[in-house]
Every structure is written in C-alpha cells, then in structure tokens.
Coordinates of C-alpha atoms and ligand atoms in Angstrom, one line a residue:
M201 CA -61.7 43.3 -24.5
S202 CA -59.5 44.6 -21.6
K203 CA -59.1 42.5 -18.5
S204 CA -61.2 44.8 -16.4
E205 CA -64.2 44.4 -18.8
V206 CA -64.3 40.6 -18.3
S207 CA -66.0 39.6 -15.1
Q208 CA -65.2 36.5 -13.1
L209 CA -67.8 33.7 -13.0
I210 CA -67.8 30.6 -10.8
L211 CA -69.8 27.6 -11.8
Q212 CA -70.4 24.5 -9.6
G213 CA -70.5 21.1 -11.3
I214 CA -69.5 17.5 -10.4
S215 CA -66.0 16.4 -9.6
G216 CA -65.0 14.1 -12.4
S217 CA -61.3 13.8 -11.7
P218 CA -59.3 15.5 -8.9
G219 CA -56.5 18.1 -9.4
I220 CA -56.3 21.7 -10.4
C221 CA -55.3 23.2 -13.8
I222 CA -55.3 26.7 -15.1
G223 CA -55.3 27.5 -18.8
K224 CA -57.1 28.7 -21.9
A225 CA -60.5 27.3 -22.9
Y226 CA -61.0 25.5 -26.1
I227 CA -64.5 24.7 -27.1
V228 CA -65.1 21.6 -29.1
D229 CA -68.9 21.6 -29.6
R230 CA -72.0 23.7 -28.8
E231 CA -74.4 21.5 -30.7
G232 CA -76.1 19.7 -27.9
V233 CA -79.8 19.9 -27.8
D234 CA -79.9 22.1 -24.7
V235 CA -77.9 24.8 -26.4
I236 CA -80.2 25.3 -29.4
K237 CA -82.3 28.3 -28.9
R238 CA -85.7 29.1 -30.4
Y239 CA -86.4 32.5 -31.8
S240 CA -88.9 34.1 -34.2
I241 CA -88.2 35.2 -37.7
A242 CA -90.1 38.2 -39.2
E243 CA -92.1 37.3 -42.3
S244 CA -90.0 39.4 -44.5
L245 CA -86.8 37.6 -43.4
L246 CA -88.1 34.0 -43.9
P247 CA -86.6 33.6 -47.4
E248 CA -83.2 34.5 -45.9
E249 CA -83.6 32.0 -43.1
I250 CA -84.6 29.3 -45.6
N251 CA -81.5 30.1 -47.6
R252 CA -79.4 29.8 -44.5
F253 CA -80.8 26.3 -44.0
K254 CA -80.2 25.4 -47.6
D255 CA -76.7 26.7 -47.4
A256 CA -76.0 24.6 -44.4
V257 CA -77.4 21.5 -46.2
E258 CA -75.2 22.2 -49.2
K259 CA -72.0 22.6 -47.1
A260 CA -72.8 19.4 -45.1
K261 CA -73.3 17.6 -48.4
Q262 CA -70.1 18.9 -49.8
E263 CA -68.2 17.7 -46.7
Y264 CA -69.6 14.2 -47.2
S265 CA -68.8 14.3 -50.9
N266 CA -65.2 15.2 -50.1
I267 CA -64.9 12.4 -47.6
I268 CA -66.3 9.9 -50.2
D269 CA -63.8 11.1 -52.8
S270 CA -61.0 10.6 -50.3
L271 CA -62.0 7.1 -49.3
D272 CA -60.3 4.0 -50.5
E273 CA -62.5 1.7 -52.6
D274 CA -61.8 -1.2 -50.3
L275 CA -63.9 0.5 -47.6
G276 CA -67.0 -0.6 -49.4
A277 CA -69.3 -0.8 -46.3
E278 CA -68.4 2.7 -45.2
L279 CA -68.7 4.1 -48.7
N280 CA -72.2 2.6 -48.9
I281 CA -73.2 4.3 -45.6
L282 CA -71.9 7.7 -46.7
E283 CA -73.6 7.4 -50.1
S284 CA -76.9 6.5 -48.5
H285 CA -76.5 9.5 -46.2
M286 CA -75.9 11.8 -49.2
L287 CA -79.5 10.9 -50.4
L288 CA -80.9 11.8 -47.0
F289 CA -79.8 15.4 -47.2
K290 CA -82.7 16.1 -49.5
D291 CA -85.1 13.6 -48.0
K292 CA -88.7 14.8 -48.0
M293 CA -89.2 13.9 -44.3
L294 CA -86.2 16.0 -43.3
Y295 CA -85.4 18.6 -45.9
E296 CA -88.8 19.7 -47.0
K297 CA -90.4 19.3 -43.6
C298 CA -87.7 21.6 -42.1
I299 CA -88.3 24.3 -44.6
Q300 CA -92.1 24.0 -44.2
T301 CA -91.7 24.3 -40.3
I302 CA -89.6 27.4 -40.7
I303 CA -92.4 29.0 -42.8
D304 CA -95.4 27.7 -40.8
N305 CA -94.0 28.7 -37.4
K306 CA -91.8 31.6 -38.4
I307 CA -88.9 30.2 -36.4
N308 CA -85.2 29.8 -36.8
A309 CA -83.7 27.0 -38.9
E310 CA -81.9 25.3 -35.9
W311 CA -85.1 25.0 -33.9
S312 CA -87.0 23.7 -36.9
L313 CA -84.3 21.1 -37.6
K314 CA -84.1 20.0 -34.0
N315 CA -87.9 19.5 -33.8
V316 CA -88.3 17.8 -37.2
T317 CA -85.5 15.4 -36.2
R318 CA -87.1 14.6 -32.9
Q319 CA -90.4 13.9 -34.6
I320 CA -88.7 11.5 -37.0
K321 CA -87.1 9.7 -34.0
L322 CA -90.4 9.5 -32.2
M323 CA -92.1 8.1 -35.4
F324 CA -89.5 5.3 -35.6
R325 CA -89.5 4.6 -31.8
G326 CA -92.0 1.7 -31.8
V327 CA -90.9 0.2 -35.2
E328 CA -89.4 -3.3 -35.0
D329 CA -88.0 -3.3 -38.5
L330 CA -84.2 -3.1 -38.1
Y331 CA -83.7 -1.4 -41.5
L332 CA -86.2 1.4 -40.7
K333 CA -84.6 1.8 -37.2
A334 CA -81.2 2.1 -38.8
R335 CA -82.6 4.7 -41.3
A336 CA -83.9 6.9 -38.4
N337 CA -80.4 6.7 -37.0
D338 CA -78.9 7.8 -40.3
I339 CA -81.3 10.7 -40.5
E340 CA -80.2 11.8 -37.0
Q341 CA -76.5 11.8 -38.1
V342 CA -77.2 13.8 -41.2
S343 CA -79.3 16.2 -39.2
E344 CA -76.4 16.7 -36.7
K345 CA -74.0 17.4 -39.6
I346 CA -76.4 20.1 -41.0
M347 CA -76.8 21.5 -37.4
S348 CA -73.0 21.8 -37.1
Y349 CA -73.0 24.2 -40.1
L350 CA -76.1 26.1 -38.9
V351 CA -74.5 26.9 -35.5
G352 CA -71.1 27.4 -37.1
V353 CA -69.2 24.6 -35.3
H354 CA -68.0 21.5 -37.1
D355 CA -66.9 18.1 -35.8
E356 CA -63.5 18.3 -34.5
K357 CA -61.4 15.3 -33.6
I358 CA -60.1 15.6 -30.1
S359 CA -57.0 13.8 -31.1
D360 CA -56.3 16.6 -33.7
I361 CA -56.1 19.5 -31.2
N362 CA -52.6 20.8 -31.3
K363 CA -52.3 23.4 -28.5
R364 CA -52.2 23.0 -24.7
V365 CA -55.8 23.8 -23.6
I366 CA -58.6 23.0 -21.3
L367 CA -61.3 21.2 -23.3
V368 CA -64.8 22.6 -23.0
A369 CA -67.6 20.4 -24.5
H370 CA -71.3 19.8 -24.2
D371 CA -70.5 16.2 -23.7
I372 CA -67.5 13.9 -24.1
S373 CA -68.0 10.3 -24.7
P374 CA -65.7 7.7 -23.1
A375 CA -64.4 6.9 -26.6
D376 CA -63.5 10.5 -27.2
T377 CA -61.8 10.7 -23.8
S378 CA -59.6 7.7 -24.6
Q379 CA -58.3 9.6 -27.7
I380 CA -56.8 12.4 -25.7
Q381 CA -53.3 13.5 -26.2
L382 CA -52.0 14.0 -22.7
E383 CA -49.4 16.6 -23.6
R384 CA -52.1 18.8 -25.1
I385 CA -55.1 18.6 -22.9
M386 CA -54.8 20.1 -19.4
G387 CA -58.3 19.6 -18.2
F388 CA -61.9 18.8 -19.1
V389 CA -65.1 20.8 -18.6
T390 CA -68.5 19.5 -19.8
D391 CA -72.2 20.5 -19.6
R392 CA -73.3 16.9 -19.2
G393 CA -72.1 13.9 -17.2
G394 CA -72.6 12.4 -13.8
K395 CA -70.9 10.7 -10.9
D396 CA -68.7 7.7 -11.8
S397 CA -69.6 8.0 -15.5
H398 CA -67.1 6.3 -17.8
T399 CA -65.8 9.7 -18.9
S400 CA -64.9 10.5 -15.4
I401 CA -63.2 7.1 -14.9
I402 CA -60.9 7.7 -17.9
A403 CA -60.2 11.3 -16.9
K404 CA -59.1 10.0 -13.5
S405 CA -56.8 7.4 -14.9
L406 CA -55.2 10.0 -17.2
K407 CA -54.9 12.3 -14.1
I408 CA -56.7 15.1 -16.0
P409 CA -58.5 17.6 -13.6
T410 CA -62.2 17.4 -14.7
V411 CA -65.5 19.0 -13.8
L412 CA -68.6 17.5 -15.4
G413 CA -72.3 18.3 -15.3
L414 CA -71.9 22.1 -15.4
G415 CA -75.1 22.5 -17.4
T416 CA -74.1 25.8 -19.1
A417 CA -70.3 25.7 -19.5
T418 CA -70.5 25.9 -23.3
I419 CA -72.8 28.9 -23.1
N420 CA -70.8 30.8 -20.5
I421 CA -67.3 30.1 -21.7
K422 CA -65.8 31.6 -24.9
N423 CA -62.7 30.3 -26.7
D424 CA -59.5 31.5 -25.1
D425 CA -61.2 32.5 -21.8
L426 CA -58.9 31.9 -18.9
L427 CA -60.2 29.0 -16.8
I428 CA -59.4 27.4 -13.4
V429 CA -60.6 23.8 -13.2
D430 CA -60.8 22.5 -9.6
G431 CA -61.6 18.9 -10.3
S432 CA -61.4 18.0 -6.6
A433 CA -64.2 20.4 -5.6
G434 CA -66.1 20.2 -8.9
I435 CA -65.7 24.0 -9.5
I436 CA -64.6 26.1 -12.4
V437 CA -63.7 29.8 -12.4
I438 CA -64.1 31.6 -15.7
N439 CA -61.8 34.7 -16.1
P440 CA -60.6 34.6 -12.5
E441 CA -59.7 37.8 -10.6
E442 CA -56.1 38.2 -9.6
D443 CA -56.3 37.1 -6.0
V444 CA -58.4 34.0 -6.9
L445 CA -55.9 33.1 -9.5
F446 CA -53.1 33.5 -7.0
D447 CA -54.9 31.2 -4.4
Y448 CA -55.5 28.6 -7.0
E449 CA -51.9 28.7 -8.2
E450 CA -50.8 27.8 -4.7
K451 CA -53.5 25.1 -4.4
R452 CA -52.4 23.6 -7.6
W453 CA -48.8 23.5 -6.4
R454 CA -49.9 21.8 -3.1
F455 CA -52.0 19.3 -4.9
D456 CA -49.2 18.4 -7.3
R457 CA -46.6 18.2 -4.6
N458 CA -48.8 16.0 -2.5
R459 CA -49.3 13.7 -5.4
E460 CA -45.5 13.4 -5.9
V461 CA -44.9 12.7 -2.2
L462 CA -47.6 10.0 -2.3
A463 CA -46.1 8.4 -5.4
R464 CA -42.7 8.1 -3.6
D465 CA -44.3 5.6 -1.1
S466 CA -46.6 3.8 -3.4
H467 CA -44.4 0.7 -3.8
L468 CA -44.6 -0.1 -0.1
P469 CA -47.2 -2.8 0.9
A470 CA -50.7 -1.9 1.8
V471 CA -50.5 -3.1 5.3
T472 CA -52.1 -1.6 8.4
K473 CA -50.0 -0.6 11.4
D474 CA -50.9 -3.8 13.2
G475 CA -49.9 -6.0 10.2
V476 CA -53.2 -6.7 8.3
L477 CA -52.4 -6.9 4.6
F478 CA -54.6 -5.6 1.8
D479 CA -54.3 -6.0 -1.9
L480 CA -54.6 -3.0 -4.2
S481 CA -54.8 -3.5 -7.9
S482 CA -55.5 -1.3 -10.8
N483 CA -58.5 -0.9 -13.2
I484 CA -57.4 -0.3 -16.7
E485 CA -59.1 0.4 -20.0
L486 CA -56.2 0.3 -22.5
V487 CA -53.0 -1.7 -22.8
E488 CA -51.1 1.6 -22.5
E489 CA -52.3 2.0 -18.9
V490 CA -50.2 -0.9 -17.7
V491 CA -47.2 1.3 -17.1
A492 CA -49.3 3.7 -14.9
A493 CA -50.6 0.7 -13.0
K494 CA -47.2 -0.6 -12.3
D495 CA -45.9 2.9 -11.3
S496 CA -48.7 3.3 -8.9
G497 CA -47.6 0.2 -6.9
A498 CA -50.6 -2.0 -8.0
T499 CA -50.2 -5.7 -7.3
G500 CA -52.1 -6.7 -10.4
I501 CA -54.8 -5.6 -12.8
G502 CA -58.1 -6.2 -10.9
L503 CA -60.3 -5.0 -13.8
F504 CA -59.4 -4.8 -17.5
R505 CA -62.3 -3.1 -19.1
T506 CA -61.9 -4.6 -22.6
E507 CA -64.7 -2.6 -24.4
F508 CA -62.5 0.4 -25.0
L509 CA -60.6 -1.7 -27.6
Y510 CA -63.9 -1.9 -29.5
L511 CA -65.3 1.7 -29.1
D512 CA -63.4 3.5 -31.8
L513 CA -63.4 0.8 -34.5
K514 CA -65.5 0.6 -37.6
K515 CA -65.7 -3.2 -37.4
F516 CA -65.3 -5.8 -34.6
P517 CA -61.7 -6.8 -33.8
T518 CA -60.6 -10.2 -34.9
E519 CA -59.6 -13.0 -32.5
E520 CA -56.0 -12.5 -33.4
E521 CA -56.1 -8.7 -32.8
L522 CA -57.6 -9.3 -29.4
F523 CA -55.3 -12.1 -28.5
L524 CA -52.3 -10.0 -29.2
K525 CA -53.6 -7.2 -27.0
Y526 CA -54.5 -9.5 -24.1
K527 CA -51.2 -11.4 -24.4
E528 CA -49.3 -8.1 -24.2
V529 CA -51.0 -7.2 -20.9
A530 CA -50.6 -10.7 -19.6
E531 CA -46.9 -10.7 -20.3
L532 CA -46.2 -7.2 -19.1
M533 CA -47.8 -8.0 -15.7
N534 CA -46.7 -11.6 -15.3
P535 CA -46.5 -13.1 -12.7
L536 CA -49.0 -10.6 -11.3
P537 CA -52.6 -11.4 -12.0
V538 CA -54.8 -9.6 -14.6
T539 CA -58.6 -10.0 -14.5
V540 CA -59.9 -9.6 -18.0
R541 CA -63.6 -8.6 -18.1
T542 CA -65.6 -9.6 -21.2
L543 CA -67.2 -6.9 -23.3
D544 CA -69.4 -4.5 -21.4
I545 CA -70.5 -2.5 -24.4
N546 CA -73.6 -0.2 -24.6
G547 CA -75.1 1.7 -21.7
D548 CA -72.9 4.7 -22.0
K549 CA -70.2 2.9 -24.0
V550 CA -71.7 2.8 -27.4
N551 CA -69.9 2.4 -30.7
P552 CA -72.2 4.0 -33.3
H553 CA -70.6 2.1 -36.1
L554 CA -71.1 -1.3 -34.5
Y555 CA -74.4 -0.8 -32.8
G556 CA -76.4 2.0 -34.2
I557 CA -79.8 1.2 -32.7
E558 CA -81.1 3.6 -30.1
E559 CA -82.4 2.3 -26.8
E560 CA -84.8 4.3 -24.6
N561 CA -83.1 3.2 -21.4
P562 CA -79.6 2.1 -22.5
A563 CA -78.5 1.3 -18.9
L564 CA -81.3 -1.2 -18.7
G565 CA -80.9 -2.4 -22.3
L566 CA -78.8 -4.8 -24.3
R567 CA -75.6 -4.1 -22.4
A568 CA -72.6 -6.2 -21.4
I569 CA -73.3 -10.0 -21.1
R570 CA -76.8 -9.5 -22.5
Y571 CA -75.3 -8.1 -25.7
C572 CA -72.8 -11.0 -25.8
L573 CA -75.4 -13.7 -25.3
H574 CA -77.4 -12.1 -28.0
N575 CA -74.4 -12.0 -30.3
P576 CA -72.6 -15.3 -29.5
E577 CA -70.1 -15.1 -32.4
I578 CA -68.7 -11.8 -30.9
F579 CA -68.6 -13.3 -27.4
V580 CA -66.9 -16.5 -28.6
T581 CA -64.2 -14.6 -30.5
Q582 CA -63.4 -12.6 -27.4
L583 CA -63.4 -15.7 -25.1
K584 CA -61.1 -17.6 -27.4
A585 CA -58.7 -14.6 -27.4
I586 CA -58.7 -14.4 -23.6
L587 CA -58.2 -18.2 -23.0
R588 CA -55.3 -18.2 -25.6
A589 CA -53.7 -15.2 -23.9
A590 CA -54.0 -16.9 -20.6
A591 CA -51.3 -19.3 -21.6
F592 CA -48.9 -16.4 -21.5
G593 CA -49.5 -15.0 -18.0
N594 CA -51.7 -15.0 -15.0
L595 CA -55.2 -14.2 -16.3
N596 CA -58.6 -14.4 -14.7
L597 CA -61.9 -14.2 -16.6
L598 CA -64.7 -11.9 -15.4
I599 CA -68.2 -11.6 -16.7
P600 CA -70.1 -8.3 -16.3
M601 CA -73.8 -7.6 -15.5
I602 CA -74.8 -11.1 -14.5
S603 CA -78.4 -11.0 -13.2
S604 CA -79.3 -14.6 -12.6
V605 CA -78.0 -18.2 -12.2
H606 CA -79.6 -19.2 -15.5
E607 CA -77.7 -16.5 -17.4
L608 CA -74.5 -17.5 -15.7
L609 CA -75.0 -21.2 -16.7
N610 CA -75.6 -20.1 -20.3
V611 CA -72.3 -18.2 -20.2
K612 CA -70.5 -21.3 -18.8
K613 CA -72.0 -23.5 -21.6
I614 CA -70.4 -21.1 -24.1
I615 CA -67.1 -21.1 -22.3
N616 CA -67.1 -25.0 -22.3
K617 CA -67.8 -25.0 -26.0
V618 CA -64.9 -22.5 -26.6
V619 CA -62.6 -24.9 -24.6
V620 CA -63.6 -27.8 -26.9
D621 CA -63.1 -25.7 -30.0
L622 CA -59.6 -24.5 -28.9
E623 CA -58.6 -28.1 -28.0
K624 CA -59.5 -29.1 -31.6
E625 CA -57.6 -26.1 -33.0
G626 CA -54.5 -27.2 -31.1
K627 CA -53.3 -23.7 -30.2
P628 CA -51.9 -23.1 -26.7
F629 CA -54.5 -21.9 -24.2
K630 CA -55.5 -22.2 -20.5
K631 CA -58.4 -24.5 -19.8
D632 CA -59.0 -24.0 -16.1
I633 CA -59.0 -20.2 -16.0
S634 CA -60.3 -18.7 -12.8
L635 CA -63.9 -17.5 -13.4
G636 CA -65.6 -14.6 -11.7
I637 CA -68.7 -12.4 -12.1
M638 CA -69.3 -8.8 -11.4
I639 CA -71.9 -8.3 -8.7
E640 CA -73.4 -5.0 -9.8
I641 CA -77.1 -5.7 -10.2
P642 CA -79.4 -6.1 -7.1
S643 CA -80.7 -9.4 -8.3
A644 CA -77.2 -10.8 -8.3
V645 CA -76.8 -9.6 -4.7
M646 CA -80.0 -11.4 -3.7
M647 CA -78.8 -14.6 -5.4
A648 CA -75.2 -14.3 -4.3
E649 CA -75.0 -17.6 -2.5
E650 CA -76.5 -19.5 -5.4
L651 CA -74.2 -17.7 -7.9
A652 CA -71.2 -18.4 -5.7
E653 CA -71.7 -22.2 -6.3
H654 CA -70.6 -21.7 -9.9
V655 CA -67.7 -19.3 -9.8
D656 CA -64.3 -18.7 -8.3
F657 CA -64.7 -15.1 -7.3
F658 CA -67.0 -12.1 -7.1
S659 CA -66.0 -8.6 -8.1
I660 CA -68.3 -5.9 -6.7
G661 CA -68.9 -3.2 -9.2
T662 CA -70.2 -0.3 -7.1
N663 CA -70.6 2.1 -10.0
D664 CA -73.5 0.1 -11.4
L665 CA -74.6 -1.4 -8.1
I666 CA -75.3 2.2 -6.8
Q667 CA -76.9 3.1 -10.1
Y668 CA -79.2 0.1 -10.1
T669 CA -79.9 0.0 -6.3
L670 CA -80.8 3.6 -6.0
A671 CA -82.2 4.1 -9.5
I672 CA -79.7 6.9 -10.2
D673 CA -78.4 7.2 -13.8
R674 CA -74.7 7.5 -13.3
R675 CA -74.4 9.9 -16.3
N676 CA -77.2 12.3 -15.2
R677 CA -76.0 15.5 -13.6
Q678 CA -79.5 16.2 -12.2
V679 CA -79.4 13.3 -9.8
A680 CA -75.6 13.2 -9.2
H681 CA -76.1 14.4 -5.6
L682 CA -78.2 11.3 -4.9
F683 CA -75.4 8.9 -6.2
Q684 CA -74.3 8.0 -2.7
P685 CA -71.8 5.1 -2.1
L686 CA -72.5 5.3 1.7
N687 CA -76.2 5.0 1.4
L688 CA -77.2 2.2 3.7
A689 CA -79.0 0.3 1.0
V690 CA -75.8 0.1 -0.9
L691 CA -73.8 -0.8 2.2
K692 CA -76.2 -3.6 3.0
M693 CA -76.0 -4.9 -0.6
I694 CA -72.2 -5.0 -0.3
K695 CA -72.4 -6.8 3.1
I696 CA -74.8 -9.5 1.7
T697 CA -72.3 -10.1 -1.1
I698 CA -69.3 -10.4 1.2
D699 CA -71.1 -12.7 3.6
A700 CA -72.3 -15.0 0.7
A701 CA -68.7 -15.2 -0.7
T702 CA -67.3 -15.9 2.7
K703 CA -69.9 -18.6 3.4
K704 CA -69.2 -20.3 0.1
G705 CA -65.4 -19.9 0.4
I706 CA -64.8 -17.8 -2.7
K707 CA -62.8 -14.6 -3.0
V708 CA -64.5 -11.2 -3.2
I709 CA -62.9 -8.1 -4.6
M710 CA -64.3 -4.6 -5.0
C711 CA -63.5 -2.8 -8.3
G712 CA -66.0 0.1 -8.4
E713 CA -64.9 3.8 -7.9
M714 CA -66.1 3.6 -4.4
A715 CA -62.9 1.7 -3.5
G716 CA -60.8 4.6 -4.7
D717 CA -62.3 7.2 -2.4
P718 CA -60.6 7.3 1.1
I719 CA -63.8 8.3 2.9
N720 CA -65.3 4.8 2.1
L721 CA -62.3 2.7 2.9
P722 CA -62.5 2.3 6.7
L723 CA -66.0 1.0 6.4
L724 CA -65.2 -1.4 3.5
M725 CA -62.1 -2.7 5.3
E726 CA -64.2 -3.4 8.4
M727 CA -66.9 -5.0 6.4
G728 CA -64.4 -7.7 5.3
I729 CA -63.0 -6.7 1.9
K730 CA -59.3 -7.5 1.6
D731 CA -58.9 -6.9 -2.1
F732 CA -59.6 -3.7 -3.9
S733 CA -59.1 -2.6 -7.5
M734 CA -59.2 1.0 -8.5
N735 CA -58.1 3.7 -10.8
S736 CA -54.3 3.7 -10.7
A737 CA -54.3 7.3 -9.7
S738 CA -56.1 6.5 -6.4
I739 CA -53.7 3.7 -5.3
P740 CA -51.1 5.9 -3.6
I741 CA -53.6 7.8 -1.4
I742 CA -55.5 4.6 -0.4
K743 CA -52.2 2.9 0.4
Q744 CA -51.2 5.9 2.6
L745 CA -54.5 5.6 4.4
I746 CA -54.2 1.9 5.0
R747 CA -50.6 2.2 6.2
N748 CA -51.7 4.8 8.8
I749 CA -54.6 2.8 10.2
D750 CA -54.6 0.3 13.0
S751 CA -57.3 -2.3 12.3
K752 CA -58.5 -2.1 15.9
Q753 CA -59.7 1.5 15.1
L754 CA -62.2 0.0 12.6
K755 CA -64.1 -2.2 15.0
G756 CA -67.8 -1.6 15.2
L757 CA -67.9 0.9 12.3
F758 CA -70.4 -1.0 10.2
K759 CA -72.8 -1.4 13.2
Q760 CA -72.5 2.3 13.9
A761 CA -73.3 3.1 10.3
L762 CA -76.4 1.0 10.4
K763 CA -77.7 2.9 13.4
L764 CA -77.1 6.3 11.8
N765 CA -79.1 5.7 8.6
N766 CA -77.7 8.9 7.0
C767 CA -74.7 9.0 4.7
N768 CA -73.7 12.6 5.7
A769 CA -73.6 11.5 9.3
I770 CA -71.5 8.4 8.4
T771 CA -69.1 10.7 6.5
D772 CA -68.7 12.9 9.5
I773 CA -68.1 10.0 11.9
I774 CA -65.3 8.7 9.6
K775 CA -63.7 12.1 9.2
T776 CA -63.8 12.7 13.0
K777 CA -62.6 9.3 13.9
F778 CA -59.6 9.5 11.5
K779 CA -58.9 13.2 11.8
D780 CA -55.3 12.6 12.8
I781 CA -54.6 10.3 9.8
P782 CA -53.7 11.4 6.3
P783 CA -55.6 12.2 4.1
F784 CA -58.2 13.3 6.6
K785 CA -55.6 15.4 8.6
E786 CA -56.3 19.1 8.3
E787 CA -53.0 19.9 6.7
D788 CA -53.6 17.3 4.0
Q789 CA -56.8 19.0 2.9
I790 CA -56.5 20.9 -0.3
Ligands
PEP238 C1 -68.8 -0.9 -11.9 O1 -69.9 -0.9 -12.4 O2 -68.6 -0.6 -10.7 C2 -67.6 -1.3 -12.7 C3 -66.5 -1.4 -12.1 O3 -67.8 -1.4 -14.0 P1 -68.1 -0.2 -15.0 O4 -67.7 1.1 -14.3 O5 -67.2 -0.4 -16.2 O6 -69.5 -0.3 -15.3
MG239 MG1 -70.4 -1.9 -14.2

C-alpha cells in the first residue's frame, strides 16, 4: 500500500509510562475475548467450519505433543499437566459441545469456542472441589491454545522478539513486562490496563513509553504500521502524517534531553530552598533494578516488591534461592536501607503455575498477606530468607495488605517463630529487624493508631489505597478517569495515617505511584510526609521540584484543598501557585 493510501488515526488511552517513541508496530496477540467476532455461517459451509475447528484442535494437540517430546523426564509434574491437557482436547464438554454449537447456531468456530468455554467456567464457578476447579482452569488453557490456531496467532514469548519494535498487545501481564529485553522494545501499547496497574509500574521503571487501555489498539493496528507512542499524554498516532511526525520527533528530542538534564542533578540532596530535607528512595521489583535506583540518586530502596521473583517460576523458590537474591540487594545498597516487602502475590500478579484457581474479584481475594497466612510454609520460607539476608546489610521488613490488628498479631507470631527456628539452626540472621506495614486498605487507616502500637513504621501504598477507598479497579480502563489521587477522601485517609504515626512516634513513608507525580508533591509535603519512595525514573523530577520550592510556599495548602472539594480545582491551584517552578514552568511542559 502506498503511503497516501494509509490514513492517520489517533487513539486516546491511559498514560502508562511517560516518554515518546516512534517505530514499527509488532502485534503479539489478538486473542482477547473482546476481539473475537461472531458471524453466521451458511448451512452449506458448516462442514467446512467444523473442519476448520478440528484442524485447529489437531494443530494445538501437535504443539503440545512436540513440547512433551522435548521435555526432560525430570520435569514430572509439568509432564503430567501437559499429558492431562492432551486428553482435554477431545473432551466431550469442550470438543463435541463446540461442534454442536457451530451446527445448532450456524456460527463461526471462534464464537462457539468462546461461549462453550465461558459456560464451562460458569458451571465450575460455585464448585468447592479443588480438583474440579483446577480442571476448569485446564480446559480454559486448552481452549486458549485452540483459539490461537483459529485466529491465526500463536503464543509468542516476549523475551524472544528479536527486532526493535513497539509492542502492541491485548494485554500484557506484569510477569510478561518483566521479561522485556530493553534493547528490543521501544514502547508498549495495549487494549486493556488501567491507572497504576503493575504493568504500568514496570514500564515506568524500565523507562519505556507506554499507553494502556486503548480498547481497540489490536484491531486498528497492523504489523509494521508506523506508530507514535506519547506515553506522557496517553495518546498513540497510527500511520502519522508528515507534519505530525515532525512535531513528535521534536517533542521526543525535548523529552529525552530534559531527562538527561534532570539526571545530571539527581545526586544532589532533596532539600528545599529553605533547608528542609526530604528522603527519596526507589521502588524496585527485581535485583537488576538496583543500578537504576542508585543512578537516580535514591537514598535507599523504600519498597522491594518481592513477588516478581515468583511470577515466572514453575515452582516456589527455595529459602536459599531467595536468601541469595535478598543478600545481593542488601550488599549492593549497604549501608543504605532496603525495605523488603513480603509476597504480594495474586490480585493482578498471578502465577498460573503456582496458583491456578480463578477468583471472581481477585483484588478482594486471597492476595498478599492473606495468601501468606493461608500458606504459612511459603511465608516462613520467605521470612527466613529475609531475616538471614538482613545480617548482610540494612534491611527492613514490610508486610502488605494488613487489614486488622488481629491479622498483624498473627503475622508477628509467625515472625517470632521464625526467629526461634533460625536461632536453633545457628545461621547468621538479624533478630530485631525493623517491622512495618503497608497502609493501603481503608480499615488499616481507620485502625492506624492501634496498628502503630505494634510496628516501627507505616508505608502508605496509594495505588491500593485509592483502589479500595474509591472502589476503582486499578486495572480497569473504563474507570481509569475516576482513579484520582487528589480525591479528598484519599487525602483525608492519608492525613489520618500521618497523624496516627506522628502521635505514636513511628515513621511514615509513602511508596505508591502518587509520590512520583509532581502535581501531588506540594500537598503531600505540607501534610507532613518527609520520606517518599517511588519509581526510580521519577526521582530526578521530584528532586528538581523539591529543590526549587521554599517550604513557606506550602503553608495552608491542605486546608485550601479541603475547602475546594474537587480534584481538578486542587490541580489548578497547585499549577498556578508553582507556575514559576519546574516542572510546572511553561517551558518545561512537553
Ligand atoms: C501500593 O499499593 O501503593 C503499592 C505500593 O503496592 P503495589 O503497587 O505493589 O500494590
Ligand atoms: Mg499495594
């Protein structure tokens, strides 16, 4: 097709990670449920449609059989799973029902497969039996494999992509995102995803311009289309016209240059013009991010999200494996502090190999500390590894998703038992590690004073605090516009937490994404937070802002916000008040 036949299309999504990139599209999946279309099949063509379905089943089976042949005999458990999946390809409930649905409704095979799979899932929904639940999950995986052959796209490992492209996908899981090869992937574009989802958090730490929640990106974009991804504005341009391309090339240049300039000053202290010192540390997910954290001028790791070490594995890591990873981070950062958060698995961070049971509301399900208390052996293994690694550096221990004092006391009992066990084992470890909890559930805010009696510090997790306070699923693009850090209900929750910590004499740090957005900082500084932890990529810009502010300018901001009762108005006030300070200065806007 010649250039003039291709028309430009602009789509608005959600900003996942700032920055601009321009490059060729590379589509990794189209198989999401939203993309499957229903269409009728003429009676005379039904045999052909059924053959198309059977052919997809055969190809999917063949792929499984090839994998089984290539697997080592030692991988017994995995072999068993694959062999049991082989039987499901011809399962009555799935195979025969699909063919019958094509005939009865005179519809295409994809639609039939999608509906039959959904019915099977619904059938198993209320069933308690774990075996049957796991079987429903197996059927779903087999069905996805058949679907990939029907729609003509097969699973592709993101880590295998070998050209420099912009990745376009229906959805990218946090686990996929962490497999990215930085020198290959310029940007991300997805149909799904919402504000402060874990996919966006990782994209930010990798500094990959990202737009999420576009809805129809995989339908509108073809492989090799030229794309502009404006991660800062949450916009993509498909097959841009020449003048648009020219503008964006200049914008990209300005953004990259600005990032370089900021990086140059990032080792200076985060001190206001009148000498008030703030502490900025980094959030990391993987050991490899320690270098970026140090480069950004972080004074420690304020949040080490340890679940990413579990997401891509077929079995749980051992105590020794975890110990070595944590020790590495402790030693690399020493004497700077590292706050290790215990496993926050599930919600949107699911490992299908380790926890294959579907929950209707995963964000409200067996996530984080709930999962750990339900599986004490997994929790104990991790706690032992953390306490042992603490002997090699300056580690703090942080527990996610605490919702009551009772739950916290149960956690402390387990920690005490781990201490006793480690003493018996005689390995070096740190007994009196500083203990903190995430404040990210409204019930924890309401009980903050009582909780403070039992811990050394609070860490405010605004990503979940906003999600649970405002009832906004952080992964859902439909409600992303309602995910508002400056909503007064959220600000009041934060204030209650700060006041409780101050009254009880414990430290409070904020580690949610809210801390990394300059627009929120003046208010948070005035509300009394001195310690922030954020994506390493955000540290230079936040530092620049703090260094240009005089703390006297902040006075009265929170009171003013309370009177306004409207987050857009609060945003305007901050932008106007600090209009002469970067990054709010007009010439700093990109
Ligand atoms: C949070 O909820 O704000 C947080 C920092 O933790 P996560 O994003 O991992 O849920
Ligand atoms: Mg959280």
